[in-house]
Short mmCIF file of C-alpha atoms in Angstrom, two decimals:
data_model
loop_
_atom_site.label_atom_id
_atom_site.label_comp_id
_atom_site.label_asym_id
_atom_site.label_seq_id
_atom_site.Cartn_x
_atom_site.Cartn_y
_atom_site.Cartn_z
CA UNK A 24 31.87 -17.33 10.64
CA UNK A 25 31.23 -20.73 12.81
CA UNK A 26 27.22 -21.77 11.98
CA UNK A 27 27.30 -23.50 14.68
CA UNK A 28 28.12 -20.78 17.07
CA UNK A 29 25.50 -18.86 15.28
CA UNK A 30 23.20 -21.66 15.82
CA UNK A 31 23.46 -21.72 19.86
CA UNK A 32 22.55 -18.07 19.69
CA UNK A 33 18.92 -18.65 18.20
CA UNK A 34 16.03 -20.57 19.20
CA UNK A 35 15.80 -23.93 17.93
CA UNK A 36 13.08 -25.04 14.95
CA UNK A 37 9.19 -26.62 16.26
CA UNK A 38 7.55 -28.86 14.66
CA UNK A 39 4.06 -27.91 13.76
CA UNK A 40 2.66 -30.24 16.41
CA UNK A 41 4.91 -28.22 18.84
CA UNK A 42 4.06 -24.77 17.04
CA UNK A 43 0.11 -25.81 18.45
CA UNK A 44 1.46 -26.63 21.77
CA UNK A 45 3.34 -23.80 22.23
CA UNK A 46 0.13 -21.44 21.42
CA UNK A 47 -1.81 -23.70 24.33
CA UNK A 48 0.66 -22.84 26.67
CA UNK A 49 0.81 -19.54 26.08
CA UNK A 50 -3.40 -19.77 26.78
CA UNK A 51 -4.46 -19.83 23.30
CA UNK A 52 -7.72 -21.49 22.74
CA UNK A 53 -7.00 -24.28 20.35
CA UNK A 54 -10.59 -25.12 18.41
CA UNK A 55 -9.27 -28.21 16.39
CA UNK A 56 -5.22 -28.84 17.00
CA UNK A 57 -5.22 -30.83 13.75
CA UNK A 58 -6.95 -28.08 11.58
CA UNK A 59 -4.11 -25.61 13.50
CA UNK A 60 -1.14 -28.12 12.43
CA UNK A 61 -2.84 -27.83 8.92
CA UNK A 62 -3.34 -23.95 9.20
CA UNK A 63 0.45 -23.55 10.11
CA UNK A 64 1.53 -25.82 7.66
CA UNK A 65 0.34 -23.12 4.85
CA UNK A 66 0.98 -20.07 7.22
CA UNK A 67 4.50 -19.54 8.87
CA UNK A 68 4.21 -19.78 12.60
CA UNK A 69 5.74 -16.05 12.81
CA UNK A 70 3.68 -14.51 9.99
CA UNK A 71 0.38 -15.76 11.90
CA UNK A 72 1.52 -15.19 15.67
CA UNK A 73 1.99 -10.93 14.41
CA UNK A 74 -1.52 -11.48 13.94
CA UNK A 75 -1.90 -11.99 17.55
CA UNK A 76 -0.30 -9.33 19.17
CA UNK A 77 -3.54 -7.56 20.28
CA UNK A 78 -4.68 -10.56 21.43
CA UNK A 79 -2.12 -10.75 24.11
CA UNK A 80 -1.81 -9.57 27.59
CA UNK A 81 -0.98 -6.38 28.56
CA UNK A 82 0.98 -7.07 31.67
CA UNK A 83 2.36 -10.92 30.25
CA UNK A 84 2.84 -10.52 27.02
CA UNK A 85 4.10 -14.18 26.64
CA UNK A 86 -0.05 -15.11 27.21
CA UNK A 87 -2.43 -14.72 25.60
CA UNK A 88 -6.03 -13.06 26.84
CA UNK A 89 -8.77 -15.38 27.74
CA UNK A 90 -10.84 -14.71 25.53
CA UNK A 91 -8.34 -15.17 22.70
CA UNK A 92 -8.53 -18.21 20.01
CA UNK A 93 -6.60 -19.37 17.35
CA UNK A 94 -9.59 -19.15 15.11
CA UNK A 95 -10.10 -15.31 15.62
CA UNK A 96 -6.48 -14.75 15.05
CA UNK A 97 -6.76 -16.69 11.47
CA UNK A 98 -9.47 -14.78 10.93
CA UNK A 99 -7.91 -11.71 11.47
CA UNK A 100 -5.11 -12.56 9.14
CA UNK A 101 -7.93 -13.76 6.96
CA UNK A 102 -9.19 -10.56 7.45
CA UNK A 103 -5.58 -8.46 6.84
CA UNK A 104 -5.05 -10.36 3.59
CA UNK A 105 -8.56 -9.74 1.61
CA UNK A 106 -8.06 -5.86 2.70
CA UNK A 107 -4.80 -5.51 0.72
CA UNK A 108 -5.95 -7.22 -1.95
CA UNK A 109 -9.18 -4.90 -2.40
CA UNK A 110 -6.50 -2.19 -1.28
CA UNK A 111 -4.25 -3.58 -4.28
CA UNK A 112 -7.32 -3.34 -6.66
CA UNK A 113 -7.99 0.22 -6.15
CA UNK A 114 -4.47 1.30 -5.81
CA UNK A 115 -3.93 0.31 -9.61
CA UNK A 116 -6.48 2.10 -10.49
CA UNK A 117 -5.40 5.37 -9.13
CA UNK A 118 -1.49 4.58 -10.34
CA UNK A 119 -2.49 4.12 -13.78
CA UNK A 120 -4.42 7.47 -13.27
CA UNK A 121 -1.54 9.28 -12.23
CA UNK A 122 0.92 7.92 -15.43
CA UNK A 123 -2.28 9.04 -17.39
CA UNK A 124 -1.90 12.62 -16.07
CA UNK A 125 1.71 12.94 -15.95
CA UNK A 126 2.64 11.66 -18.79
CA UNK A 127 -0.56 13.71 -20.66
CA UNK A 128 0.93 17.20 -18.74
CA UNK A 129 4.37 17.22 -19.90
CA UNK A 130 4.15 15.93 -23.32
CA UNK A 131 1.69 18.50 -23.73
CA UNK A 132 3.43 21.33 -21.91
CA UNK A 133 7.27 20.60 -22.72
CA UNK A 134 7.06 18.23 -25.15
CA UNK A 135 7.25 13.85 -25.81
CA UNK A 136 10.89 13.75 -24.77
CA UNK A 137 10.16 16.73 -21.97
CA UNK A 138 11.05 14.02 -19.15
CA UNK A 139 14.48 14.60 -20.01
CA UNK A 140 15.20 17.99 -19.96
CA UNK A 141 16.35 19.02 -16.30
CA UNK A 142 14.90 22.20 -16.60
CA UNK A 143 10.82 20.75 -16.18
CA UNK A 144 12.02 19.62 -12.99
CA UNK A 145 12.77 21.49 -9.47
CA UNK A 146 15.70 19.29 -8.77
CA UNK A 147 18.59 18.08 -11.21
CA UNK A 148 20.27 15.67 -9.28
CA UNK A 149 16.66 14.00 -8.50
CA UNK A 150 15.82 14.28 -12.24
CA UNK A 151 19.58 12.57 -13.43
CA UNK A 152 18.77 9.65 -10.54
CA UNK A 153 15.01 9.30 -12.64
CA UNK A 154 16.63 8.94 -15.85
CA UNK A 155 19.44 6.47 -14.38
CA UNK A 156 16.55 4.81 -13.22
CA UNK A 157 14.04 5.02 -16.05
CA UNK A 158 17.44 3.45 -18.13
CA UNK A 159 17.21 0.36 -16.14
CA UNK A 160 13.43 0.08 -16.27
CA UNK A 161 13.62 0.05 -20.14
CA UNK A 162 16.47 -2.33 -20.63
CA UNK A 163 14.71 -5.07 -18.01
CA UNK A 164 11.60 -4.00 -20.35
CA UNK A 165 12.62 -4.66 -23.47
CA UNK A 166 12.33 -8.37 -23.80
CA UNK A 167 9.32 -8.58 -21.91
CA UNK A 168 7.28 -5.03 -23.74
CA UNK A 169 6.41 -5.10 -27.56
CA UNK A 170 5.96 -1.64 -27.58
CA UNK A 171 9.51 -1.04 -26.23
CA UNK A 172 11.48 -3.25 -28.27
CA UNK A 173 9.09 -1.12 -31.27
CA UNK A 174 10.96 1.87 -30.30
CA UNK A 175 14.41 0.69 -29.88
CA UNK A 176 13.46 -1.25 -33.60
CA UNK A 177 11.58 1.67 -35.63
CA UNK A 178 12.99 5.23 -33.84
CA UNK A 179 16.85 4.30 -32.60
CA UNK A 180 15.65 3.93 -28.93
CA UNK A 181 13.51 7.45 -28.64
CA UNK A 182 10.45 6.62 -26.70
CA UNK A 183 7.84 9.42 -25.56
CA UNK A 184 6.53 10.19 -22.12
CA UNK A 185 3.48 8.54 -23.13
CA UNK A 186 5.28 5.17 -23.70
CA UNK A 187 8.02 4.64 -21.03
CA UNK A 188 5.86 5.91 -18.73
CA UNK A 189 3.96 2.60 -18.85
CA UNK A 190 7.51 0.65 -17.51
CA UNK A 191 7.02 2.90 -14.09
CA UNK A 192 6.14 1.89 -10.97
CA UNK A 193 4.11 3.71 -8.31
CA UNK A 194 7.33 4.35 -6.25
CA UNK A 195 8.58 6.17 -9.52
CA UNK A 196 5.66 7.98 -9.99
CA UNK A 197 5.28 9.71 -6.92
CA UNK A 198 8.73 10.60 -7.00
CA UNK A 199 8.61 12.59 -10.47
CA UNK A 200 5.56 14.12 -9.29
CA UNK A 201 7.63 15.93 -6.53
CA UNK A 202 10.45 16.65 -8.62
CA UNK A 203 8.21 17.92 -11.38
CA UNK A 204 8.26 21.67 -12.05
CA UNK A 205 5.66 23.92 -9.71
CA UNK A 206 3.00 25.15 -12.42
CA UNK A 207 2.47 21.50 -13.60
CA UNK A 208 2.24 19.72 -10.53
CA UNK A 209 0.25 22.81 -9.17
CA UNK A 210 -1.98 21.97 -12.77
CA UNK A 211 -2.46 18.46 -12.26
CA UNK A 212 -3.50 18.54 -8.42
CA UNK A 213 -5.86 21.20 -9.37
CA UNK A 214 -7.57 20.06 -12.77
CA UNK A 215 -7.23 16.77 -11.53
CA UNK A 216 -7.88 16.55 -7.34
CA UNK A 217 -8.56 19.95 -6.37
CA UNK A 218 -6.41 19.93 -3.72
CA UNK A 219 -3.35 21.92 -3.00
CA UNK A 220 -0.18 20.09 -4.79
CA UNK A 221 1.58 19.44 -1.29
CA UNK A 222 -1.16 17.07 -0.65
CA UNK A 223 -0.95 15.63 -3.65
CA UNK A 224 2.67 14.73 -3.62
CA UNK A 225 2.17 13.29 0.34
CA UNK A 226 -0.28 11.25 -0.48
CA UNK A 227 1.38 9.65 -3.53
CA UNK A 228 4.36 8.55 -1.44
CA UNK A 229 2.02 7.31 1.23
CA UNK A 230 -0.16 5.19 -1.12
CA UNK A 231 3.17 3.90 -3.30
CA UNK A 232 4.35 2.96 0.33
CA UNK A 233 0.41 1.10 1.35
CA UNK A 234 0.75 -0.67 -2.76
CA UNK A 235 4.26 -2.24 -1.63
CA UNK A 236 2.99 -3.51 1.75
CA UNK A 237 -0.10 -5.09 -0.32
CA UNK A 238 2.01 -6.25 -2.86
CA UNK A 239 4.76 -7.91 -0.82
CA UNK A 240 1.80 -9.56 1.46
CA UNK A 241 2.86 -6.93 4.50
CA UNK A 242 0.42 -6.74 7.34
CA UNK A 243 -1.69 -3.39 7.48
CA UNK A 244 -3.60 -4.53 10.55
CA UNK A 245 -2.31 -3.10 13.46
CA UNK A 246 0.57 -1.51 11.65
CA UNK A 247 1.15 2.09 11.28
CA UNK A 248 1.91 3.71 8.36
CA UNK A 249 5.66 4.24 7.27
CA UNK A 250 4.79 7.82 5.66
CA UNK A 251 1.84 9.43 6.85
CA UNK A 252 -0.43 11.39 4.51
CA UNK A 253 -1.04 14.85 5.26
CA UNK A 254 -4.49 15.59 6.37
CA UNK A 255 -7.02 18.48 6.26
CA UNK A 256 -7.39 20.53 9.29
CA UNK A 257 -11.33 19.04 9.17
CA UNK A 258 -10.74 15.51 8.93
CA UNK A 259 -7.54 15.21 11.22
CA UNK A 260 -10.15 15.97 14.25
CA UNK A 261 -12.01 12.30 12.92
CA UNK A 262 -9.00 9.89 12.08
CA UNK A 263 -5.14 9.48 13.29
CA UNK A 264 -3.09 9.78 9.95
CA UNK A 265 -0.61 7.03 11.29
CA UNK A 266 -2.91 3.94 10.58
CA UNK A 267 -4.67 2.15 7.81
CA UNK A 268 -8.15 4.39 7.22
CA UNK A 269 -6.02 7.40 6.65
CA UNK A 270 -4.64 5.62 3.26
CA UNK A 271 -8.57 4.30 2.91
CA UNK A 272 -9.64 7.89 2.94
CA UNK A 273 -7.19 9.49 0.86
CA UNK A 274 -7.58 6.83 -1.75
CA UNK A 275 -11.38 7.43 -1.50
CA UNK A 276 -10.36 10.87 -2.20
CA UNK A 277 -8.61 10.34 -5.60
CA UNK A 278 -10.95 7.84 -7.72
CA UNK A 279 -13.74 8.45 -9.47
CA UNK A 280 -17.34 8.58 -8.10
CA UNK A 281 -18.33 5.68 -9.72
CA UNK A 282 -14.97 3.89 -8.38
CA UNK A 283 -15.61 5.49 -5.15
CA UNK A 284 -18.97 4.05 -4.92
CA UNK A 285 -17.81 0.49 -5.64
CA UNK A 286 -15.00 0.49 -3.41
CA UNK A 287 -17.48 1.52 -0.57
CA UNK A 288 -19.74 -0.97 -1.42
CA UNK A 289 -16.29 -3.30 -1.57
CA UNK A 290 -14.63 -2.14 1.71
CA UNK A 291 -18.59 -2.36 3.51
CA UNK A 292 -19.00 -5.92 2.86
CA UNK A 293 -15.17 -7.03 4.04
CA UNK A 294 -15.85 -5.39 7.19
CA UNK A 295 -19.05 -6.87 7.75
CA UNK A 296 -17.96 -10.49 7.27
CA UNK A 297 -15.50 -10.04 10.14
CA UNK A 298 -16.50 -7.15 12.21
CA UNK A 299 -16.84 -9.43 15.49
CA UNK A 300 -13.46 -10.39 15.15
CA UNK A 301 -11.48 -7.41 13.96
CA UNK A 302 -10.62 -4.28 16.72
CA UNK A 303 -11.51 -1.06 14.99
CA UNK A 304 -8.87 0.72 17.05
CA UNK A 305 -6.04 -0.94 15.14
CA UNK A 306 -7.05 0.05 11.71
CA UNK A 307 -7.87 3.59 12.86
CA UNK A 308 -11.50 3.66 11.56
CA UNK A 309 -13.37 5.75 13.32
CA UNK A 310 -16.92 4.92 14.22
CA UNK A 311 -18.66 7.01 11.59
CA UNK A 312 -16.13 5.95 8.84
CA UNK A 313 -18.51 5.17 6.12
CA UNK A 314 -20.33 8.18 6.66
CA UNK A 315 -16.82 10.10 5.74
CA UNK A 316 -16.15 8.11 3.09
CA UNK A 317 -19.50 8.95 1.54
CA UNK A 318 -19.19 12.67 2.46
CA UNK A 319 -16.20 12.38 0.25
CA UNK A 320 -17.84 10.80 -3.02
CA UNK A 321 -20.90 13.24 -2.87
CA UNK A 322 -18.68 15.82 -3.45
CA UNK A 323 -17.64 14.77 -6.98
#
């Protein structure tokens, strides 16, 4: 491979004085061009400019609308990142909730080592990939996790449901949860949820999706959602299922009231702050979104 062939194929690198030029041509209103070069200096150029893709025009997408500035698009990536982290927040809450049921379930129905036996779960060559899995999670574990290395120290390397569960990620979890036998997962979305199990098992691999975005510092603002949670007949007729407020509401769904109530209170004051800069449209809240969202929590 020649780099420099490669080279003459891409564009080549702006300075950040030309990265603020470059938005002025392209009719971006530029506040304070030496707060911008500063801006971009902590920002990459590409990571901000996403930010401004509904800010462009429809018909010349190399320009940018009129009444477009590079403050409102800061702000909307202001905006973007202070939503995943409140998103991030919540989201451990309700993963640690889900170890806490799955892990209670099948030691109590099958047993502390139950997690191993293929027959608890629906699938056996998705239950041998866990355990390949769960392997490497405890060996990168056991330097780092006291109570690991206490198993492989005190009982030969035999560790309960209860404790490797805690070397999981959400990813994982969602993943056992659908693999799990019927009756339990049928058990757990009904003591738990009461909700059907199928919507259960959606949802988890649409929030583990939302928590890697968050936690990788992805964009959720205009973005759609890789796996899209399955809806209620009801609240499909308020809300697209493809954007950001469908993970809001299903997350609203699975805390507590108490939780609930202070991620409302939470998720009310972000949008406040910027609500003259963000575009509802592109986070697919509808207009009467806190009303659903406290339609949910008075039900529990």
């Amino acid at each position: 491979m020649d780099p420099e062939k490669d080279n003459s194929k891409v564009k080549p690198p702006k300075t950040y004085k030309e990265q603020v030029e470059l938005y002025k041509s392209r009719n971006l209103y530029i506040e304070n061009s030496e707060y911008a070069e500063k801006t971009l200096q902590r920002i990459n150029y590409y990571r901000l400019s996403a930010y401004g893709l509904t800010l462009k025009d429809p018909i010349n997408k190399n320009q940018y609308i009129s009444s477009s500035s590079f403050n409102r698009m800061l702000s909307l990536y202001e905006f973007d990142r202070r939503l995943r982290l409140l998103l991030l927040g919540v989201l451990e809450t309700i993963e640690i909730a889900f170890r806490t049921h799955i892990s209670y379930e099948i030691a109590h129905k099958f047993g502390p080592l139950g997690y191993k036996d293929k027959e608890n779960f629906i699938n056996e060559k998705f239950h041998q990939e866990s355990l390949d899995e769960l392997e490497i999670l405890i060996k990168k574990s056991r330097k780092g996790e006291l109570f690991i290395e206490h198993h492989f120290k005190k009982y030969e390397g035999i560790i309960p449901i209860w404790a490797v569960i805690e070397v999981t990620s959400f990813g994982f979890i969602s993943k056992l949860y659908r693999n799990l036998s019927e009756d339990v997962k049928k058990h757990i979305a009904k003591v738990y949820y009461n909700v059907p199990y199928y919507y259960l098992e959606s949802w988890l691999q649409s929030l583990s999706n939302v928590r890697n975005v968050c936690a990788h510092y992805g964009r959720l603002y205009n973005k759609k959602l890789t796996f899209r949670p399955r809806l209620f007949k009801e609240e499909s007729k308020h809300f697209d299922n493809q954007l950001t407020f469908a993970a809001i509401y299903i997350i609203q769904r699975l805390l507590t009231k108490t939780e609930g109530n202070r991620f409302m209170t939470d998720l009310e004051a972000l949008v406040l702050e910027y609500e003259d800069d963000i575009e509802f449209t592109h986070i697919g809240f509808p207009s009467n979104w806190m009303e659903l969202l406290s339609k949910i929590n008075s039900k529990k």
